[in-house]
Coordinates of C-alpha atoms in Angstrom, one line a residue:
X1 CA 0.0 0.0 0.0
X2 CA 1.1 3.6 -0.5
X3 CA 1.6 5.9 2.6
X4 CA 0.9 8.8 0.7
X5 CA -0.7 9.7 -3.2
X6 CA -0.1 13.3 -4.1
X7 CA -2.3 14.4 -7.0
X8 CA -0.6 17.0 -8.8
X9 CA 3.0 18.2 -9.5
X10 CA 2.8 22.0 -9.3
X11 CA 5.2 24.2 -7.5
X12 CA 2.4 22.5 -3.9
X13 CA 2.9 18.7 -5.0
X14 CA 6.6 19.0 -5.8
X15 CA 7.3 21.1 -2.4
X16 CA 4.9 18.3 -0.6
X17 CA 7.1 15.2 -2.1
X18 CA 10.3 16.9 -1.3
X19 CA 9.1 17.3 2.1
X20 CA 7.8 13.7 2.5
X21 CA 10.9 12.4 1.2
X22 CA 12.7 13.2 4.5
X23 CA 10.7 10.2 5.7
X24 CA 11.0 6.5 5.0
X25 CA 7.6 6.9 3.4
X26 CA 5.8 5.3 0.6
X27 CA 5.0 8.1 -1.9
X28 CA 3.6 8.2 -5.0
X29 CA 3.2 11.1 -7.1
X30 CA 0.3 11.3 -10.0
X31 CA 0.2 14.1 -13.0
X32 CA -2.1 14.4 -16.0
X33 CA 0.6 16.2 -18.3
X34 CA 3.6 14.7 -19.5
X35 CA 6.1 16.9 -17.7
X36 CA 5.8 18.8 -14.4
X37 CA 4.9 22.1 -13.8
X38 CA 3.0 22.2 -16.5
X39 CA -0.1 24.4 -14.8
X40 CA 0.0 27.7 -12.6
X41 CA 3.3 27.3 -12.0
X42 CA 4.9 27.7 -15.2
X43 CA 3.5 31.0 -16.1
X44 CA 3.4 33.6 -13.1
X45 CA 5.4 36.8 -12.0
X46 CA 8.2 34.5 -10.0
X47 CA 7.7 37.0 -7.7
X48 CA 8.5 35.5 -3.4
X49 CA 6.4 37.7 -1.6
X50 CA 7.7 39.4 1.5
X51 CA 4.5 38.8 3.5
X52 CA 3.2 42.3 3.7
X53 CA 0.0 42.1 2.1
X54 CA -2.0 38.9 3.7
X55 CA -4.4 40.0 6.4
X56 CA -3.5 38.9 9.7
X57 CA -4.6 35.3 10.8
X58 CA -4.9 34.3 7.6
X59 CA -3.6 31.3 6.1
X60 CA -1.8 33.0 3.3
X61 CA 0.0 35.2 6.1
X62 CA 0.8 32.5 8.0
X63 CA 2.6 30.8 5.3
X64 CA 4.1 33.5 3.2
X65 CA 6.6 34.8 5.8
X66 CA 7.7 31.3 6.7
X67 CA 8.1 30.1 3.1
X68 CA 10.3 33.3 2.1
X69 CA 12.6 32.1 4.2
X70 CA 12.4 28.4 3.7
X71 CA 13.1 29.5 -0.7
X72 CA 15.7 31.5 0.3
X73 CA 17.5 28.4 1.5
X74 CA 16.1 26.0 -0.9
X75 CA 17.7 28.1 -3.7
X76 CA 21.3 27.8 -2.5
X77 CA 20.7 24.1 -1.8
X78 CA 19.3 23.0 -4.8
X79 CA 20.6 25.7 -7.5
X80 CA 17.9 27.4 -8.5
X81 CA 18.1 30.8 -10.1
X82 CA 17.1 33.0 -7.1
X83 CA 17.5 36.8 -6.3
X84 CA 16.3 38.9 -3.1
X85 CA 16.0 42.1 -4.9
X86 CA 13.0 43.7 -2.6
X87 CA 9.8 45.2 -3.2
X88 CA 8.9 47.9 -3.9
X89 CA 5.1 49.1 -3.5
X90 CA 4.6 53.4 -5.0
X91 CA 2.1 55.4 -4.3
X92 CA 1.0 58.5 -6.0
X93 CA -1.0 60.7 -3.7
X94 CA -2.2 60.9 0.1
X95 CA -4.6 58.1 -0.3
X96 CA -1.9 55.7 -1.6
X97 CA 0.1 56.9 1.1
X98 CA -2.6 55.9 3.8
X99 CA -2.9 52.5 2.1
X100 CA 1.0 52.3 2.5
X101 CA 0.8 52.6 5.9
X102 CA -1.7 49.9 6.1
X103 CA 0.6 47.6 4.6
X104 CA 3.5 48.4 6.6
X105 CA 1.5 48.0 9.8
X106 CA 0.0 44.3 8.7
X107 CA 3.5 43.6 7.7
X108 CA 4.8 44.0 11.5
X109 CA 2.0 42.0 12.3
X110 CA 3.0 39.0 9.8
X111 CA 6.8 39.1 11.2
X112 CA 8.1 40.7 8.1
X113 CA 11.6 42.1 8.5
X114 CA 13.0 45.0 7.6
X115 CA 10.1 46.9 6.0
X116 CA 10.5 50.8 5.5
X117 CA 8.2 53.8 4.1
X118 CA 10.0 56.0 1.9
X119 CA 9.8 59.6 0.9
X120 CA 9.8 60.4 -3.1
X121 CA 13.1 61.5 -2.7
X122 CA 14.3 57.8 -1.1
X123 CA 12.1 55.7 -3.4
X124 CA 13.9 57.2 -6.3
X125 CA 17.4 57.2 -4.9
X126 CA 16.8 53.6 -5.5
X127 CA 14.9 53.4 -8.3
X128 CA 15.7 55.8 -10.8
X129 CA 13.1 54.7 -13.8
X130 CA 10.2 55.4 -11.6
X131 CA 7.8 58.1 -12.8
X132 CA 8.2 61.3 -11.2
X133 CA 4.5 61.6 -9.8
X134 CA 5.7 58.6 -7.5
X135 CA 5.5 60.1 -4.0
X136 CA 6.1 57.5 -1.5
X137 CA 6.5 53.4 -1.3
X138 CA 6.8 50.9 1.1
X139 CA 10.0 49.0 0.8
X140 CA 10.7 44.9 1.6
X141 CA 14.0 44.1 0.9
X142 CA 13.0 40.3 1.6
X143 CA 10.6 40.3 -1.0
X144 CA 12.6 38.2 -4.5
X145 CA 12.5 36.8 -7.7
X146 CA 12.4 33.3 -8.4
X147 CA 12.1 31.0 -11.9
X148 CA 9.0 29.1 -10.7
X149 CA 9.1 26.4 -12.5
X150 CA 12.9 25.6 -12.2
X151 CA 12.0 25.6 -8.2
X152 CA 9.5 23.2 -9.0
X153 CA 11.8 20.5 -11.2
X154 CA 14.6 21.1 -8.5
X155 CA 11.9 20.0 -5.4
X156 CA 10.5 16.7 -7.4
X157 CA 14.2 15.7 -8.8
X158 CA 15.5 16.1 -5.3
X159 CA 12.3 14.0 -4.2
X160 CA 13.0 11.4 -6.7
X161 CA 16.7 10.8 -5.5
X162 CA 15.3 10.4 -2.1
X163 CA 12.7 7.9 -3.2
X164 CA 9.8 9.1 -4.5
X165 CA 7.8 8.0 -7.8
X166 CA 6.0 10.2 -10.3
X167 CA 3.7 9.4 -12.6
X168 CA 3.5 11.1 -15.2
X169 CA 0.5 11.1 -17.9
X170 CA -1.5 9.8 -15.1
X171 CA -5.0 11.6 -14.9
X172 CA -7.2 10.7 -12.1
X173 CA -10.6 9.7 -12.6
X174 CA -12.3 8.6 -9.1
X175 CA -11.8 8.1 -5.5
X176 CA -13.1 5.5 -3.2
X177 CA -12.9 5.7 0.3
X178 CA -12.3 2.7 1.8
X179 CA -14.0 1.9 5.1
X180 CA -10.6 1.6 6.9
X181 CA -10.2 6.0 5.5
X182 CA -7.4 4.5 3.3
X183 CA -8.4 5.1 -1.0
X184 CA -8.6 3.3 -3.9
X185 CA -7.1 6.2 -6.6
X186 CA -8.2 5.4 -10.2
X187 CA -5.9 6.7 -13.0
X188 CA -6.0 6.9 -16.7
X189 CA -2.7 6.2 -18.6
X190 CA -2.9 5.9 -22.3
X191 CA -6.2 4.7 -22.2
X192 CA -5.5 2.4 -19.5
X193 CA -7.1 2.3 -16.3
X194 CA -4.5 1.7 -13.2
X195 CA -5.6 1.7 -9.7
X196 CA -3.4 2.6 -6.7
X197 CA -4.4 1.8 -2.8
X198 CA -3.1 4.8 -0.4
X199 CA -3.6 5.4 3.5
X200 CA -3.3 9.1 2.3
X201 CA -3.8 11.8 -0.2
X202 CA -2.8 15.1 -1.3
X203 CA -4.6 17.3 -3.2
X204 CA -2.3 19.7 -5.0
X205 CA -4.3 19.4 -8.6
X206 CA -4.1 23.3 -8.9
X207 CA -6.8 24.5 -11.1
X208 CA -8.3 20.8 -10.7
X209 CA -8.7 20.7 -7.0
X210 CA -12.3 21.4 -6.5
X211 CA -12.7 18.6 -9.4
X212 CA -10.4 15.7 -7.0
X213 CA -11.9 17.3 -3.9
X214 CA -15.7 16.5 -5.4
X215 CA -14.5 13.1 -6.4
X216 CA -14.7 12.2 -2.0
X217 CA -17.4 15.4 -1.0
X218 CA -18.7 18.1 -2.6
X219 CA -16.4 20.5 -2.2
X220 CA -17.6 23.9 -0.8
X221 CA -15.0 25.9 -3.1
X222 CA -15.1 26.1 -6.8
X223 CA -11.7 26.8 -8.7
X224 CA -12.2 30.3 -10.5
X225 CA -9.5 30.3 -13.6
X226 CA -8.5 34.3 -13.8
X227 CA -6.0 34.8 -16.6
X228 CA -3.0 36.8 -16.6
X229 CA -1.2 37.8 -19.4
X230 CA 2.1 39.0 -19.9
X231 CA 5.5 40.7 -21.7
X232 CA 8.5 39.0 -21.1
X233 CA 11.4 41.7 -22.6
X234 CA 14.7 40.8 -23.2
X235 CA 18.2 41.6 -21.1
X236 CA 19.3 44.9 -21.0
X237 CA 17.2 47.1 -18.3
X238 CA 17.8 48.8 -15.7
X239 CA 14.9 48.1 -13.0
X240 CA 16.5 47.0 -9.7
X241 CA 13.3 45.4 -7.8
X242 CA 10.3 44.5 -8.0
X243 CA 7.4 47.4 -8.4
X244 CA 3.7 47.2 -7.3
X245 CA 1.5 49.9 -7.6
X246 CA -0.6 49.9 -4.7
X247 CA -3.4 46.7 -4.5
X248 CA -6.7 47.0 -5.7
X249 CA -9.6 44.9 -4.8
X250 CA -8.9 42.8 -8.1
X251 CA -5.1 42.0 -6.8
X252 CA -1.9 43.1 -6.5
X253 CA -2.1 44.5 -9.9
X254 CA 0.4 45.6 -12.5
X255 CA 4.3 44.7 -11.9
X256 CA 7.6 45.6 -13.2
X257 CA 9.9 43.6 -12.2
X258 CA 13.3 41.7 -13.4
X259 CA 13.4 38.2 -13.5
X260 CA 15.6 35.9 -11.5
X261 CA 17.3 35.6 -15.2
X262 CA 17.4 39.2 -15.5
X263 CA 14.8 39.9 -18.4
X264 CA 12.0 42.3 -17.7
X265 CA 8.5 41.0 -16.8
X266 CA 5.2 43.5 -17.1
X267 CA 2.0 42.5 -15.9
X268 CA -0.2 40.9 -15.7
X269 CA -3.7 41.2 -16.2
X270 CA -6.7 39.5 -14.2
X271 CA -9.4 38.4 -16.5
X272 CA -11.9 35.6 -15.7
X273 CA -10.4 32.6 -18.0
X274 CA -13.4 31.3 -20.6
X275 CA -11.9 27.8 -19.3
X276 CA -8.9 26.0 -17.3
X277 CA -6.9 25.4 -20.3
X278 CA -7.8 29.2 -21.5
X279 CA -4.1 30.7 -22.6
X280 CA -5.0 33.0 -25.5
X281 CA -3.3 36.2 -24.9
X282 CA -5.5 39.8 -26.4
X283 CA -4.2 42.8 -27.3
X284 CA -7.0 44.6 -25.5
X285 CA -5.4 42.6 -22.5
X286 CA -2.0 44.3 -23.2
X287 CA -2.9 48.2 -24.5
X288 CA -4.4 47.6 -20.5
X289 CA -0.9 46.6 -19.0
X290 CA 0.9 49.5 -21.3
X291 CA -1.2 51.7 -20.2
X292 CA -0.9 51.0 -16.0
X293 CA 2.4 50.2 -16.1
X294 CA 3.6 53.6 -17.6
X295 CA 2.5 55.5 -14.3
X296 CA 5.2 53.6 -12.8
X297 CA 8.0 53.5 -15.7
X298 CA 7.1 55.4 -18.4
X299 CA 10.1 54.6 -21.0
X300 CA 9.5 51.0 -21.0
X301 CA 10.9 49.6 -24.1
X302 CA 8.3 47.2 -25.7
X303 CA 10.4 46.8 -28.8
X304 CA 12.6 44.7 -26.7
X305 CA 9.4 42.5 -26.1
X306 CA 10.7 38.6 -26.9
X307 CA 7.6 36.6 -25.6
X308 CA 4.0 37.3 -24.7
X309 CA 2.4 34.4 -22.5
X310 CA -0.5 34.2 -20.0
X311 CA -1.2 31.8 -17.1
X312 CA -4.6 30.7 -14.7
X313 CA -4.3 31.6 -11.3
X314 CA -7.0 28.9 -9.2
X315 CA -9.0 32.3 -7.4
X316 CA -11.9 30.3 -5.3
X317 CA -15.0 32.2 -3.6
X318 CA -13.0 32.0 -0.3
X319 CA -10.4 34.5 0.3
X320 CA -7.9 32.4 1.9
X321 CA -5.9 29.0 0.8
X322 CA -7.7 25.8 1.4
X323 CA -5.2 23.6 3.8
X324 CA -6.3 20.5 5.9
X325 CA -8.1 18.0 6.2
X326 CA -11.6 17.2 5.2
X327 CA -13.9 16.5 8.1
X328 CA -15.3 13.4 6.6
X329 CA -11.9 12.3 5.3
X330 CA -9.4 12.9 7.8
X331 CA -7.0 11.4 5.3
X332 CA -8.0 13.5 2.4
X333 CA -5.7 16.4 2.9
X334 CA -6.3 19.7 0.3
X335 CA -3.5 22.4 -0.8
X336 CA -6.2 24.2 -2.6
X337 CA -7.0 27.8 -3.8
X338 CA -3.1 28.3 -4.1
X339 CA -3.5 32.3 -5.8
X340 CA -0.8 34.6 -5.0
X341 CA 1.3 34.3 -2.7
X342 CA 0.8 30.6 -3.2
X343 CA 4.3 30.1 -4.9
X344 CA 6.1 31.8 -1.9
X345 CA 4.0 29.9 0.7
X346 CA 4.3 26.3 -1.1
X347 CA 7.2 25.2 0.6
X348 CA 5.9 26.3 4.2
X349 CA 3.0 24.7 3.9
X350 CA 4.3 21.5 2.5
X351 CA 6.3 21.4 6.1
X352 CA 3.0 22.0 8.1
X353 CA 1.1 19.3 6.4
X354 CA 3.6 16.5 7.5
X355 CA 2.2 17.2 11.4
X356 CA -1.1 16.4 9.6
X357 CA -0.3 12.7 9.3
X358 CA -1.0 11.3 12.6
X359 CA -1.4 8.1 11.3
X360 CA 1.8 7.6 9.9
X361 CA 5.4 6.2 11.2
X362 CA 7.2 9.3 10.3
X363 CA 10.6 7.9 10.7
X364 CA 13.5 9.7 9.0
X365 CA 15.3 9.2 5.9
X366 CA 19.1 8.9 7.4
X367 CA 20.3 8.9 3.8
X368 CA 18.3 11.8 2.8
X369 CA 19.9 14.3 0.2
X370 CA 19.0 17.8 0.6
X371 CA 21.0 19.6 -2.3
X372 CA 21.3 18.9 -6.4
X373 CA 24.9 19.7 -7.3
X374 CA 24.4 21.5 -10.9
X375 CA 26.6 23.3 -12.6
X376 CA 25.7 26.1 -14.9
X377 CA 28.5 26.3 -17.7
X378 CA 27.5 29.9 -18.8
X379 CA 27.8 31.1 -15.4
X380 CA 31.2 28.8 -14.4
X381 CA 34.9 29.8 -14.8
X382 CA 36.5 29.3 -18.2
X383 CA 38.5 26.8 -16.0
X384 CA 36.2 24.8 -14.8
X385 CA 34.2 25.1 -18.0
X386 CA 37.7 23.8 -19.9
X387 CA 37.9 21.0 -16.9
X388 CA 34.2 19.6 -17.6
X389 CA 34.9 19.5 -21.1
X390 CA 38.0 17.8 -20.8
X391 CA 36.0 14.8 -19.1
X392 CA 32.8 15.4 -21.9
X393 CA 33.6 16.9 -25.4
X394 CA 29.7 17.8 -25.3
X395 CA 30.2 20.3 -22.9
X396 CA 32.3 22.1 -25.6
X397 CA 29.4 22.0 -27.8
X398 CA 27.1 25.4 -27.8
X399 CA 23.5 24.7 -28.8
X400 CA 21.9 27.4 -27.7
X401 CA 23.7 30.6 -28.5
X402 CA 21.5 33.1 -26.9
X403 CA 21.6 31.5 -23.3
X404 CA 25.2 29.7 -24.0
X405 CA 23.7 26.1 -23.1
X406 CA 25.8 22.9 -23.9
X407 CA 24.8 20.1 -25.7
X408 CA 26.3 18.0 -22.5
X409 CA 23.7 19.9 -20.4
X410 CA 20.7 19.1 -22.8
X411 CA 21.5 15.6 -22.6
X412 CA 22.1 15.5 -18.7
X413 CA 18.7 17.2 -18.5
X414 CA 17.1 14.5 -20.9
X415 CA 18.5 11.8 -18.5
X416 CA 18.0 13.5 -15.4
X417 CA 15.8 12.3 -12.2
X418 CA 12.4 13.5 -14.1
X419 CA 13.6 13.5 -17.7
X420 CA 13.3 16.4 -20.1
X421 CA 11.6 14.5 -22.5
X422 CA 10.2 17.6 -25.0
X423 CA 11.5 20.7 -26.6
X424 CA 9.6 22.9 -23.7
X425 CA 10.8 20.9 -20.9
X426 CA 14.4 21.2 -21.9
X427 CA 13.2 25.3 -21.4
X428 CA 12.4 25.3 -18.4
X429 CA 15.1 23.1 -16.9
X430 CA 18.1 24.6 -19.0
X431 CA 16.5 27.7 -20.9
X432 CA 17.6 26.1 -24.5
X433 CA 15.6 28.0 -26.7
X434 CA 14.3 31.0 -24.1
X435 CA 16.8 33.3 -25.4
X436 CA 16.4 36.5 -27.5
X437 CA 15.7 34.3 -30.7
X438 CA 13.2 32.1 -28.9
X439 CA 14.8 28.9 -30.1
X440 CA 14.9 30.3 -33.8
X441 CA 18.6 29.0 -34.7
X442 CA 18.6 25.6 -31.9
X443 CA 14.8 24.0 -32.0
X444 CA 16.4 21.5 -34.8
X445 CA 19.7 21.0 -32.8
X446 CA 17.6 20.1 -29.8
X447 CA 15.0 18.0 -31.8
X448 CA 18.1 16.1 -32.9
X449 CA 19.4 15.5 -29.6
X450 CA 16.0 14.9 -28.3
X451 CA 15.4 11.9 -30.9
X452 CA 19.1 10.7 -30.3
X453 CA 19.3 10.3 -27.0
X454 CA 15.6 8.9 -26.7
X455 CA 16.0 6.6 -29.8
X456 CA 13.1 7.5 -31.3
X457 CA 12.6 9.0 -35.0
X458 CA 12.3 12.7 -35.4
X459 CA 8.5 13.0 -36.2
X460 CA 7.9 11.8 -32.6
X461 CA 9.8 14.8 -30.9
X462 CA 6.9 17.0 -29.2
X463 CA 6.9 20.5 -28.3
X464 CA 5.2 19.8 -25.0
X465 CA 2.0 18.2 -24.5
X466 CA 0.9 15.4 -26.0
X467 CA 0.3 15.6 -29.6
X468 CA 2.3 18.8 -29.9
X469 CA 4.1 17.5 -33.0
X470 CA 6.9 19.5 -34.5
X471 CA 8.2 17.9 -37.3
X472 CA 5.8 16.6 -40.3
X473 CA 7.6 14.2 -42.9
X474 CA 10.8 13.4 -44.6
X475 CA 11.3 15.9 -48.1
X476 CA 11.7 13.3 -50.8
X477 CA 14.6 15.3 -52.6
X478 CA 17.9 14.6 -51.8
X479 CA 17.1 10.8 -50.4
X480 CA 17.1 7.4 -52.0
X481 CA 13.5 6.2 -53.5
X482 CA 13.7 3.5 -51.3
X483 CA 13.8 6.0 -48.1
X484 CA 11.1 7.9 -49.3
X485 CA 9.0 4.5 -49.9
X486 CA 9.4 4.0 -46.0
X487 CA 7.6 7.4 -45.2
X488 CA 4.3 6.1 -43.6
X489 CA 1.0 6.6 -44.9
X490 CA 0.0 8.4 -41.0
X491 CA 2.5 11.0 -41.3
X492 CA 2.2 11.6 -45.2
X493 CA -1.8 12.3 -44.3
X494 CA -0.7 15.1 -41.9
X495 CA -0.3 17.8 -45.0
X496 CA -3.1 17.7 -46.9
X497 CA -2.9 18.6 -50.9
X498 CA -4.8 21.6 -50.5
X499 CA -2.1 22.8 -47.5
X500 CA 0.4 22.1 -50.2
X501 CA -0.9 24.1 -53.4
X502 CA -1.1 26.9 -51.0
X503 CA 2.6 26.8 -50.4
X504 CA 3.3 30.3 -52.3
X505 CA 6.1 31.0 -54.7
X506 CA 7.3 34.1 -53.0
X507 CA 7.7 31.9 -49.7
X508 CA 9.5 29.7 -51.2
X509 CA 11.9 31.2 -52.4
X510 CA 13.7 32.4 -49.4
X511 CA 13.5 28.9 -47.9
X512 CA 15.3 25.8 -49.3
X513 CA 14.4 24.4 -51.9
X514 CA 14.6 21.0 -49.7
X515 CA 12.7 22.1 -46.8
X516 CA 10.2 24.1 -49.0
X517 CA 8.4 21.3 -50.7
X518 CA 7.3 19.3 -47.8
X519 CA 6.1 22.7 -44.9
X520 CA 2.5 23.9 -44.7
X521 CA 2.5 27.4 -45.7
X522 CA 1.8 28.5 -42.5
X523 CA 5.2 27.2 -41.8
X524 CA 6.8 28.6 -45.0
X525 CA 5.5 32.5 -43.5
X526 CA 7.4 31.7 -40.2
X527 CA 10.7 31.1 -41.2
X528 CA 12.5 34.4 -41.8
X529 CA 15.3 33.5 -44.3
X530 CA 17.8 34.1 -41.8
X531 CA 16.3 31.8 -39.6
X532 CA 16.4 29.2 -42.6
X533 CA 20.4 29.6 -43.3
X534 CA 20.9 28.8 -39.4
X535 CA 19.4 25.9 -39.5
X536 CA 22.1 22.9 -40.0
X537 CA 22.2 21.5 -43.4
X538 CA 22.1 17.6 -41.6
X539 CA 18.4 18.5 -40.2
X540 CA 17.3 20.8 -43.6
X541 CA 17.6 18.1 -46.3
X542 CA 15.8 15.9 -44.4
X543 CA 13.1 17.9 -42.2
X544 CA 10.4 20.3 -42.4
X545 CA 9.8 22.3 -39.3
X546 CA 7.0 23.7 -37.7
X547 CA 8.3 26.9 -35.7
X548 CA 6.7 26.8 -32.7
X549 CA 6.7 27.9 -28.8
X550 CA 5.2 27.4 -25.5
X551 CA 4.3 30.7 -23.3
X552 CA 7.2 30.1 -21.4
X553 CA 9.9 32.1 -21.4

């Protein structure tokens, strides 16, 4: 039996299996998507609160202060790109400067450290760009930036060293409870049902929660996807922390704010999603984030945009997190309604929920392993870069030119403790392809690698979810008859004639000839032709690619 089924490997699940794997415990982790942190998680601000804005008593200010402190550590043990930059939070007139006070004084009351109110004159001593109407701000120099979903693949591989299993492409579908409180878990795997017998579980299904939490009781909640979309600009500002303006009734609203990989991040919005899987960005959506943002930096620089994207926060009708138990399931424990500042609070919660376990033998893990050694090569020493190649030629090898990442680091991350199996999950372990070009000159490199290392042929390389095919068919030109004969009948179906006759002439012409012939001319419009003469002549005369990306940056 297992001690302990978490449902879910967001930025809650990974921090919960990390936790539980300081225990000689049975654990089992389940996820619908083929990677992890594939929901919330992947697309937010990356902001760790300070703790300043959570009423008092609340959940969410109970486990925001805790958890800054508990990332702050977790990123120098497990090498995850991390920055405490501080907060800051402007004002504008006497109102906003009541408000500020507010804040600072529920700060003191959540133990937040360090927090100041500042003149105009301090608040842009520090921050220069700020609009000159600014006239006060409440600073938290505890408050930091953090690549969210690099946290989250840090927790679960550290996790799965220590002993956990993940499931991946797992989708529950129903939950017994047994009359012992133990479950019988139901999952779907490629069309497969499975069924898995647990003492315990965790709900940490994100924007699914309410759906696993009705599978034992009708939940009281309902999950409430609100959108927000984004600019992600590219290296080169000068913004030093993280601005709010002050917080409205519909959040914390507009931000500026580096990233922990020092690009530029502006918004976002906060628009009820038509659905959970709703990602469509609008333009009306960001004329609105131009607009707000310019009363706290004017001379943003959108021409330096690289990537719009836009996420689903899970907003419920209650205005707290959902933690515990359920009454009629002791063993049916919820991490639930997990809006902002549910990334900072993950971790501290994750420790609170192991005193929820009563009925387990929590016996530690002696051999436990609480850091990942990693080593970034465009951040190391050209001598220890020089001694790693020395050992693997492949470390020599640059494959993505924009973020300098090795060819030996793509393959470690494809074998690593939860494999980068896709073009996006290689992103958002190593950044290949999240660079200024977006993956323009290294998408066929990394395919290549992808299907080498993997054994599998080149048309089965995904972008990222299931069925997120990149590549179409072979080009008959420039291959043997009898190669060409071998193309299957499946993957010759996937361009239609009609997608073919509208392949146009002028396209054409500034693609290869070889490549040309066998793209959709959707494709054909994407490649600029100096996107086409960086693509390596191996992968041209024998691929047609469809440019795509995931809004991930």
């Amino acid at each position: 039996m297992i001690d302990v089924l978490i449902i879910g490997s967001g930025i809650s699940g990974s921090s919960m299996a990390r936790e539980l794997s300081k225990y000689k415990l049975n654990v089992l982790v389940l996820e619908k998507e083929n990677d992890i942190s594939c929901g919330t998680t992947k697309a937010n601000s990356g902001i760790v609160h300070a703790g300043y804005d959570p009423a008092p008593g609340t959940l969410m200010a109970k486990y925001n202060v805790r958890g800054n402190k508990i990332i702050n550590e977790l990123a120098e043990k497990l090498k995850v790109p991390y920055k405490r930059i501080g907060s800051l939070v402007i004002g504008f007139n006497e109102e906003d400067k009541e408000h500020l006070k507010k804040l600072y004084e529920r700060g003191l009351a959540n133990g937040v450290p360090d927090l100041e109110l500042l003149t105009k004159e301090e608040v842009l001593q520090k921050e220069s760009r700020l609009s000159e109407k600014v006239s006060c701000a409440l600073y938290a120099p505890t408050a930091g930036v953090v690549s969210p979903y690099e946290l989250c693949i840090a927790l679960m591989d550290n996790a799965v060293i220590n002993g956990v299993q993940i499931k991946l492409n797992h989708k529950v579908t129903n939950i017994e409870k047994q009359d012992d409180e133990s479950f019988i878990v139901t999952a779907i795997n490629n069309g497969e049902s499975i069924q898995y017998h647990t003492k315990y579980i965790i709900n940490a299904a994100g924007l699914y929660s309410d759906e696993i939490h009705n599978m034992v009781e009708q939940s009281s909640y309902k999950i409430i996807p609100n959108k927000g979309e984004y600019f992600l600009l590219d290296k080169g500002h000068s913004i030093n922390h993280v601005i709010f303006q002050c917080p409205t009734a519909a959040g914390k609203g507009i931000l500026v704010s580096p990233t922990a990989h020092d690009n530029l991040i502006v918004g976002p919005t906060a628009i009820d999603a038509n659905s959970k899987e709703d990602l469509s960005t609008t333009l009306s959506g960001f004329d609105h984030i131009k607009k707000i943002a310019a009363l706290s930096c004017p001379d943003i620089l959108y021409k330096n945009n690289i990537r719009n994207f836009a996420g689903n926060r899970a907003l419920t009708n209650i205005d707290d997190f959902i933690i515990g138990p359920l009454d009629s399931a002791p063993h049916f424990i919820n991490i639930s309604g997990m809006k902002s500042p549910g990334l900072s609070s993950a971790p501290a919660i994750a420790e609170d929920i192991i005193h929820m376990l009563s009925d387990l033998d929590l016996v530690p893990n002696e051999d436990f392993i609480d850091n990942r050694p990693l080593e970034r090569f465009n951040e190391s020493s050209k001598e220890a870069w020089q001694s790693n190649i020395d050992q693997n030629p492949l470390y020599g090898r640059i494959i993505c030119r924009c973020e300098k990442i090795t060819e030996g680091e793509i393959v470690d991350a494809i074998h690593s403790p939860v494999p980068a199996t896709t073009v996006e999950s290689l992103k958002r372990r190593i950044r290949a392809g999240s660079g200024r070009c977006q993956g323009g000159f290294c998408t066929p490199k990394v395919v290549e690698i992808i299907a080498r290392e993997l054994d599998i042929p080149y048309e089965e390389v995904l972008l990222d979810k299931l069925d997120s095919y990149i590549l179409v068919q072979e080009t008959s030109k420039g291959i043997s008859s009898e190669t060409s004969k071998k193309i299957s009948s499946e993957t010759s179906k996937r361009i239609s004639s009609e997608t073919s006759r509208r392949i146009s002439s002028e396209t054409s012409k500034g693609i290869f000839s070889e490549i040309s012939k066998g793209i959709s001319s959707e494709t054909s419009r994407g490649i600029s032709s100096e996107t086409s003469r960086g693509i390596s002549s191996e992968i041209s005369k024998k691929t047609s690619i469809e440019q795509g990306g995931h809004p991930n940056a």
